[in-house]
Coordinates of C-alpha atoms and ligand atoms in Angstrom, one line a residue:
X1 CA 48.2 6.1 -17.2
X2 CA 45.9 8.3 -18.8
X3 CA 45.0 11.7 -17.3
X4 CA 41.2 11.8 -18.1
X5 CA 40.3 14.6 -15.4
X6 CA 42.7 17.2 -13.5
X7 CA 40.7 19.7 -11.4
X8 CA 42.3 22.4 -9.5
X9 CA 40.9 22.5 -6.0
X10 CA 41.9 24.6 -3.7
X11 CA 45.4 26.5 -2.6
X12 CA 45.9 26.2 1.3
X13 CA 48.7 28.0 3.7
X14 CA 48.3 25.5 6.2
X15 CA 48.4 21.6 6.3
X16 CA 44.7 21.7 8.2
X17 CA 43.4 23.4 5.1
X18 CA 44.3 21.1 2.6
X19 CA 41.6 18.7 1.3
X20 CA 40.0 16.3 3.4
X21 CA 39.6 13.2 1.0
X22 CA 41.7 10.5 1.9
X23 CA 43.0 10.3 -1.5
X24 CA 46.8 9.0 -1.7
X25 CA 48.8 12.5 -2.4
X26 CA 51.9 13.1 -4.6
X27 CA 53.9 16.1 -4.0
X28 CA 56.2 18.6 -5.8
X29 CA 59.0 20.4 -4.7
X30 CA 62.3 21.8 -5.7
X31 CA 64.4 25.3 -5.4
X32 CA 62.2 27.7 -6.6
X33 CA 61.6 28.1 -10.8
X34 CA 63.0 24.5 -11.2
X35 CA 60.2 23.7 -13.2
X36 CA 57.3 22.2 -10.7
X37 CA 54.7 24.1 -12.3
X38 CA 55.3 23.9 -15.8
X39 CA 56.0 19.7 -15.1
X40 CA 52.3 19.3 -13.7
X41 CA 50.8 21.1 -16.4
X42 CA 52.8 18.7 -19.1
X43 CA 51.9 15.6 -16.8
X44 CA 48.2 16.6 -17.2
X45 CA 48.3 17.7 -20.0
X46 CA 47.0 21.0 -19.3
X47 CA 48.8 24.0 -20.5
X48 CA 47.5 26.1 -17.9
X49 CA 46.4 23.8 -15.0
X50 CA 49.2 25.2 -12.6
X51 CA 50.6 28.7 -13.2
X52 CA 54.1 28.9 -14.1
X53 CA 56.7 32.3 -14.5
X54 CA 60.2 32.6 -15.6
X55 CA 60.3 34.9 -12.5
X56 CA 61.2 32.4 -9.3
X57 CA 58.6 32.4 -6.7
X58 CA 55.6 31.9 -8.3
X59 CA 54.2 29.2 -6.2
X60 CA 54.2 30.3 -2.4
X61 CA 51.2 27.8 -1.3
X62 CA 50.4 24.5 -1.3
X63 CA 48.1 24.1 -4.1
X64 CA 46.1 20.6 -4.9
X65 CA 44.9 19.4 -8.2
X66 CA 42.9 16.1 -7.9
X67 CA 43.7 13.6 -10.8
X68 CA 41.7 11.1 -12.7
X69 CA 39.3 11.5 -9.3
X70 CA 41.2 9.3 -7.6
X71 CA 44.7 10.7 -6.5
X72 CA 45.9 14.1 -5.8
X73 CA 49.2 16.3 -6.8
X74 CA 50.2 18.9 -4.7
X75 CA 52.6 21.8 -5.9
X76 CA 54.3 23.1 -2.6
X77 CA 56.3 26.4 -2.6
X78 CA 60.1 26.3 -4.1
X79 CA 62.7 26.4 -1.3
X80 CA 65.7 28.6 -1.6
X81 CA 64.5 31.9 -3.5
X82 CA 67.1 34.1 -2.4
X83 CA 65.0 37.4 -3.3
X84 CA 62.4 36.6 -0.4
X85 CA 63.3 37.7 3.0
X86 CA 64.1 35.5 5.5
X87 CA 61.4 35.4 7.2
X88 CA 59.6 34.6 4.4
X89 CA 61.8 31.7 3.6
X90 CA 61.5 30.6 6.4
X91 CA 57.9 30.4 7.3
X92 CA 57.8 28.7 3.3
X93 CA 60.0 26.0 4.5
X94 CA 58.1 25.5 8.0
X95 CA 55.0 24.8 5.7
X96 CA 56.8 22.8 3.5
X97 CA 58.3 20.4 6.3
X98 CA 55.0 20.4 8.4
X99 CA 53.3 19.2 5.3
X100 CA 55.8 16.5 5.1
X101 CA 55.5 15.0 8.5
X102 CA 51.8 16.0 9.0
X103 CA 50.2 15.1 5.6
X104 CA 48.9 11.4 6.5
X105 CA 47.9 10.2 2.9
X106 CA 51.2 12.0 1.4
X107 CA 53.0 8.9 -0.3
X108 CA 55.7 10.1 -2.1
X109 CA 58.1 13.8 -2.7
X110 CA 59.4 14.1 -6.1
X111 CA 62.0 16.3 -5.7
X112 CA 63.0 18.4 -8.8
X113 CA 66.5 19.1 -9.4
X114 CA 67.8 21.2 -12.4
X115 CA 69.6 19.0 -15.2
X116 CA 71.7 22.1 -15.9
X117 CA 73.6 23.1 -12.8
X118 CA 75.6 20.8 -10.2
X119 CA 73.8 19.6 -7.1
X120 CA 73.1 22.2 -4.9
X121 CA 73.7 21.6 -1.1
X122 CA 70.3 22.9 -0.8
X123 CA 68.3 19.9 -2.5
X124 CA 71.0 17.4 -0.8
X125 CA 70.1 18.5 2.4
X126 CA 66.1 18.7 1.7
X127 CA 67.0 15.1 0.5
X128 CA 68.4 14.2 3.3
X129 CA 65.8 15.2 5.9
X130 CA 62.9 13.3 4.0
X131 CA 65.3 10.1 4.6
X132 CA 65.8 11.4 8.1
X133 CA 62.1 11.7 8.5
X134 CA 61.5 8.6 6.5
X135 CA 59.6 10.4 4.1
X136 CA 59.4 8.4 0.5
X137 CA 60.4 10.5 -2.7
X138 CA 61.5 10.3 -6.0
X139 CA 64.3 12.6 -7.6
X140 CA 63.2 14.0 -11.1
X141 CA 65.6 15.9 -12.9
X142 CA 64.2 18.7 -14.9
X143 CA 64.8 20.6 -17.7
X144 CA 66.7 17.6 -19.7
X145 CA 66.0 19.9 -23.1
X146 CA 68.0 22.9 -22.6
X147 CA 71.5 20.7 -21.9
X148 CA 73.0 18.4 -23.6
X149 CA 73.9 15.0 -23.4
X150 CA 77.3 14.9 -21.8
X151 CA 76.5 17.6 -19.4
X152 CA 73.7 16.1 -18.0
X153 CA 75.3 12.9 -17.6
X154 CA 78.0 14.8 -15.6
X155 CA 75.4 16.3 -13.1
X156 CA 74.1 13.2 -12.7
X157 CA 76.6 11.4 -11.7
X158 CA 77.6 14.0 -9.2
X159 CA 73.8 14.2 -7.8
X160 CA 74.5 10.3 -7.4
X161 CA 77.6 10.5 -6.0
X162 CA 76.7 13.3 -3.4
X163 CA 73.4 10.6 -2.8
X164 CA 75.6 7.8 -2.5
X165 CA 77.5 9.8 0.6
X166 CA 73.7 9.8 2.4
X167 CA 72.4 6.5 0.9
X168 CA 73.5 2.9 1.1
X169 CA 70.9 2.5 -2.1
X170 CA 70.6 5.5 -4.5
X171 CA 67.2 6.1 -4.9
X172 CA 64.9 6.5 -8.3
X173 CA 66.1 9.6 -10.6
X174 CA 64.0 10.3 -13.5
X175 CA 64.8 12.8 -16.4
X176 CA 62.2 15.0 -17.4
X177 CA 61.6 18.1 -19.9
X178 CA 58.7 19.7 -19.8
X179 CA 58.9 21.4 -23.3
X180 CA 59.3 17.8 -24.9
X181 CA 57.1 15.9 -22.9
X182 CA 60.4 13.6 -21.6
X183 CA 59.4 11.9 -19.0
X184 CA 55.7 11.9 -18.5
X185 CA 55.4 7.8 -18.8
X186 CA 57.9 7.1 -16.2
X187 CA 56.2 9.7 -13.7
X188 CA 52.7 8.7 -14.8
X189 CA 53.4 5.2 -14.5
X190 CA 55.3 5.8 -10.9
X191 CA 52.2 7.1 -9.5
X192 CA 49.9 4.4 -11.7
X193 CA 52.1 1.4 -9.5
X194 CA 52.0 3.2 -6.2
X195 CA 48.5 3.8 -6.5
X196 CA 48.0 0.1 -7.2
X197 CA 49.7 -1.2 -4.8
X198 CA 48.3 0.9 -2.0
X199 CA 45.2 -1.1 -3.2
Ligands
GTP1 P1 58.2 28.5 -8.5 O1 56.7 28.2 -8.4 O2 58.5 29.9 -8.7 O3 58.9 27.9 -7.4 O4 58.8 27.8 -9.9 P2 58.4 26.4 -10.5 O5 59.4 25.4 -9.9 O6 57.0 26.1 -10.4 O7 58.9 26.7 -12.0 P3 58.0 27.0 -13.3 O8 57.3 25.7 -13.7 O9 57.2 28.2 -13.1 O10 59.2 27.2 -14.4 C1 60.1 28.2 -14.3 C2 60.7 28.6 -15.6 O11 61.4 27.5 -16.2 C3 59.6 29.0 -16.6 O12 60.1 30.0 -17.4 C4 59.4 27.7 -17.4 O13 58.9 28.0 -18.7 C5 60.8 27.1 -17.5 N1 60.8 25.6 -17.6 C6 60.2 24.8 -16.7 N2 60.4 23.5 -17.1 C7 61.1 23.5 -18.2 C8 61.6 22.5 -19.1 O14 61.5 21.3 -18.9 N3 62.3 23.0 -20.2 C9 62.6 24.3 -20.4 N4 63.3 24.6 -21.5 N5 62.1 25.3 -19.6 C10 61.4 24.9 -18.6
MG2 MG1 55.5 27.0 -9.3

């Protein structure tokens, strides 16, 4: 797929504020400074498109970006950012999980899981409420360029095992890098079959 238009439109910090059109939705989500950001802006494209930091917690609203005028993205706030209070956590993850059962042309999470650290009983348990809510995603794991080959293989195989403990069938894991543009087919073209077989 080729992005030809990706226009901001609006941040929201409830579900009734997000945009109306009944456009089928993609969402990203992840522990906080696992690269959402910075992976929509190399999707697109567009350097600046969504604003990334090195400091976690960048993102605290649901912000939509409407692609190719015929789908949207939406960046959702990173869970687990241990320097916001808990309150503060807490009404980010109420967002995030209304949005997930209240969004009615969300079609699919991709999850975001850092390449470079084991799975985190965080994301394995955010993993395993979408299943328990039957909410479809796609695991994408980020930041393929700053570890190497062995290492990576390792995490993965313990993300999988950990997966295969909650699923009788593991479900899609794509590698991505932002910095080297890893990836960006295999997402594109994700969205590019969904979005043709909704049809
Ligand atoms: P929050 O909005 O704070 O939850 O973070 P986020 O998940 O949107 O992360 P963001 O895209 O802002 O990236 C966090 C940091 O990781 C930034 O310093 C990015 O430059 C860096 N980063 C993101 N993706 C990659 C990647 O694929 N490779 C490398 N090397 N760095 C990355
Ligand atoms: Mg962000």
């Amino acid at each position: 797929m080729n992005v030809t238009s990706a226009e901001f439109i609006t941040s929201s910090t409830e579900v009734s504020m997000c945009p109306k059109e009944p456009l089928p939705e993609y969402a990203f989500i992840g522990r906080s400074n696992v690269g959402k950001s910075s992976l929509i802006n190399m999707l697109t494209g567009r350097k600046k498109l969504a604003r990334t930091s090195a400091t976690p917690g960048k993102t605290r609203l649901i912000n939509h970006y409407r692609i190719n005028d015929s789908w949207f993205l939406a960046d959702l706030p990173g869970y687990g950012f241990a320097k916001f209070s808990k309150k503060e956590r807490e009404t980010l993850e109420k967002l995030v999980r209304r949005y997930a059962l209240e969004r009615k042309n969300l079609v699919s999470f991709f999850v975001l899981v850092d390449s470079r650290i084991p799975p985190r009983p965080i994301d394995l348990d955010f993993v395993r409420w979408l299943g328990e809510n039957r909410v479809p995603f796609v695991i994408v794991f980020t930041k393929t360029d700053k570890v190497n080959q062995r290492v990576r293989s390792l995490h993965r195989k313990l993300l999988e095992e950990a997966l295969s403990e909650q699923w009788a069938e593991l479900p899609l894991i794509l590698e991505s890098s932002a910095v080297k543009g890893t990836g960006r087919e295999e997402i594109l073209g994700f969205i590019a079959q969904t979005n043709e077989a909704l049809h």
